[in-house]
GROMACS .gro file of C-alpha atoms in nm:
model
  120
    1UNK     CA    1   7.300 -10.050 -10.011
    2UNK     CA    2   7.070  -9.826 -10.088
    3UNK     CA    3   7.165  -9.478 -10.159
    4UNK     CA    4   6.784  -9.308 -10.116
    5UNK     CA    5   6.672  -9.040 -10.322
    6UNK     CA    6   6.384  -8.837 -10.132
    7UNK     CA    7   6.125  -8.618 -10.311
    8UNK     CA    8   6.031  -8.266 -10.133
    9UNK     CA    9   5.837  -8.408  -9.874
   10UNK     CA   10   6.114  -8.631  -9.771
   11UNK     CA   11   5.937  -8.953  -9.890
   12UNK     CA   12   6.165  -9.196 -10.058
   13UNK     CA   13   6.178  -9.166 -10.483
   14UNK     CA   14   6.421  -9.413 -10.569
   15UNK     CA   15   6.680  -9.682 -10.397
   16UNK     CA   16   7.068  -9.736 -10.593
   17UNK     CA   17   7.283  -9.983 -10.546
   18UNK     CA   18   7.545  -9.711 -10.526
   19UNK     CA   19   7.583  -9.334 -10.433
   20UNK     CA   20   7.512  -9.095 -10.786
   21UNK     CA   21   7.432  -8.724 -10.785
   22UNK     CA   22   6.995  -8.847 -10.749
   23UNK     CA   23   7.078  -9.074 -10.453
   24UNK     CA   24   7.365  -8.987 -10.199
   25UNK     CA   25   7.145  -9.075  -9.887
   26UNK     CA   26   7.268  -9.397  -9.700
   27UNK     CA   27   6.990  -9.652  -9.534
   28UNK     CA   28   7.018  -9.972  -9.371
   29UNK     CA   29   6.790 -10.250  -9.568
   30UNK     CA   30   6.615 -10.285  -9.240
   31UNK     CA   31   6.448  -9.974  -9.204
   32UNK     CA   32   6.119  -9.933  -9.189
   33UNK     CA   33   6.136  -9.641  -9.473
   34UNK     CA   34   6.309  -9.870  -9.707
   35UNK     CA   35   6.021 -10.170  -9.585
   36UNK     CA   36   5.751  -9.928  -9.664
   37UNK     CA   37   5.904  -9.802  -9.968
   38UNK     CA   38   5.913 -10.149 -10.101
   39UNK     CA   39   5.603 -10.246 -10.045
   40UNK     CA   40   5.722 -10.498  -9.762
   41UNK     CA   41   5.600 -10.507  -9.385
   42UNK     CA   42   5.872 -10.394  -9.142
   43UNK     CA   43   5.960 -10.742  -8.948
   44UNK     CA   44   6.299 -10.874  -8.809
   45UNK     CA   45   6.273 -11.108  -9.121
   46UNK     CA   46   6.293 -10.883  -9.409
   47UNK     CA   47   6.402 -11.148  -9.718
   48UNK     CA   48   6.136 -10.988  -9.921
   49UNK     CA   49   6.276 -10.640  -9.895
   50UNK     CA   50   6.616 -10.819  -9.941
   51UNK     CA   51   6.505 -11.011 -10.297
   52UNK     CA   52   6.374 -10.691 -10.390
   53UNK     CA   53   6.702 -10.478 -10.328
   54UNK     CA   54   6.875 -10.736 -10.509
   55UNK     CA   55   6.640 -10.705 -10.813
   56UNK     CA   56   6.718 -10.400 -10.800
   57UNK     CA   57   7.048 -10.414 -10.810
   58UNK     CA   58   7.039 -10.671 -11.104
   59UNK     CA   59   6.819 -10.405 -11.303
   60UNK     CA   60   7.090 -10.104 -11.216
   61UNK     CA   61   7.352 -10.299 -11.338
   62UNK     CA   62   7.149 -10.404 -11.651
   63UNK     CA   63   7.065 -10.016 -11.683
   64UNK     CA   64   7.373  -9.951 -11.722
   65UNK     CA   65   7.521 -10.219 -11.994
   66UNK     CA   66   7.203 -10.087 -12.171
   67UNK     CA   67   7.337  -9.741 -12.183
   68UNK     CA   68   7.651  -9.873 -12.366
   69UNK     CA   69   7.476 -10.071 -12.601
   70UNK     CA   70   7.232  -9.784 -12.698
   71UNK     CA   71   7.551  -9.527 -12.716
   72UNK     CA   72   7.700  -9.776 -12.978
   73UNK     CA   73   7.371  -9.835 -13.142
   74UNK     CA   74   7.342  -9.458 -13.188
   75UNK     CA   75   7.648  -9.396 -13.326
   76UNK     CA   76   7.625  -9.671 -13.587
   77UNK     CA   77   7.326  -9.536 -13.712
   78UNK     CA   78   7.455  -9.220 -13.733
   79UNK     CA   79   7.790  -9.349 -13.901
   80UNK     CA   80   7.584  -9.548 -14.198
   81UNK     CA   81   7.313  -9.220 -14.230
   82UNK     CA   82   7.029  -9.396 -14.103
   83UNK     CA   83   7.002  -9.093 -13.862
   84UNK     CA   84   7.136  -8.761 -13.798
   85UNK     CA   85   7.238  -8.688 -13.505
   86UNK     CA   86   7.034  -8.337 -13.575
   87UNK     CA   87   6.737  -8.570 -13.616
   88UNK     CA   88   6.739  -8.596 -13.197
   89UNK     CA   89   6.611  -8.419 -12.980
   90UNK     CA   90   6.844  -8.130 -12.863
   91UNK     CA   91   6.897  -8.257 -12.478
   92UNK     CA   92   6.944  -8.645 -12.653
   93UNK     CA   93   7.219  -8.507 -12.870
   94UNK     CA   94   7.406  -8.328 -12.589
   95UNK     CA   95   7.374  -8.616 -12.338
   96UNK     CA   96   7.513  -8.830 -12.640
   97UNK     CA   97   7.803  -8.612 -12.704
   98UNK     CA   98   7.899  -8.552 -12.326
   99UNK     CA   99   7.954  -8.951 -12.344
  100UNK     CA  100   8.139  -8.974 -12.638
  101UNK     CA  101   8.371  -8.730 -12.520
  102UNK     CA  102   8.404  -8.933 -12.120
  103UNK     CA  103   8.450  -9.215 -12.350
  104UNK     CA  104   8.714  -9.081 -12.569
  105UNK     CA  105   8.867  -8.944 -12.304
  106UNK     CA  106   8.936  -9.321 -12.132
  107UNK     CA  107   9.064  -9.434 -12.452
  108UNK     CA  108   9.351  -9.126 -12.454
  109UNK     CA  109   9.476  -9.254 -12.084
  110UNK     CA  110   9.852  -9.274 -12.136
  111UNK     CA  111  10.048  -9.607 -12.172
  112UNK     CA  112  10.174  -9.657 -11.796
  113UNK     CA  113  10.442  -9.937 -11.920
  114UNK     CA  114  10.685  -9.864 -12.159
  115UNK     CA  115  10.738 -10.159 -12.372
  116UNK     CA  116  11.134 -10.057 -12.402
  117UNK     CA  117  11.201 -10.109 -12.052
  118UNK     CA  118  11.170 -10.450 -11.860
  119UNK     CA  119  10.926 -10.478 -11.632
  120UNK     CA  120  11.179 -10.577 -11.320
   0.00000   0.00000   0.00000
């Protein structure tokens, strides 16, 4: 940790906790890009730059339990025709649908035991 994502002029956009298609740039917490980027000093002591990577972190992984939740949220309005789905935006609906199908797809994954056979 962090993954970097640079802007044109090779400034620093974004940190991630993990590598994604925006950020597949590796730095060390200690450099003085990441420092600056934060809003830190560089120093040998960095705990700053450290609590703020880690808040970081907390809000990525928050960002993504949020996605889930407003997936589900979408689809039960759509399900009880408080929405259409038509009533979104075209890029919302195809974002939408390209998750509905990654998610079907998990749920299709083949059972890897077969409950007539023992296990040993």
């Amino acid at each position: 940790m962090p993954y970097i994502q640079r802007n044109t002029r090779d400034k620093i956009l974004a940190l991630y906790a993990t590598p994604n298609y925006a950020g597949q740039e590796f730095l060390d917490t200690d450099s003085a890009e990441v420092a600056a980027f934060l809003g830190t000093k560089h120093s040998p002591n960095l705990d700053q730059a450290h609590d703020r990577l880690d808040l970081i972190d907390e809000l990525t992984r928050s960002d993504m339990e949020s996605i889930r939740i407003i997936d589900d949220l979408v689809e039960l309005l759509v399900k009880t025709n408080s929405i259409r789905l038509t009533d979104l935006p075209e890029a919302a609906r195809a974002k939408l649908l390209e998750r509905k199908r990654a998610r079907a797809g998990l749920t299709v994954l083949p059972d890897l035991l077969d409950d007539e056979e023992p296990l040993l």
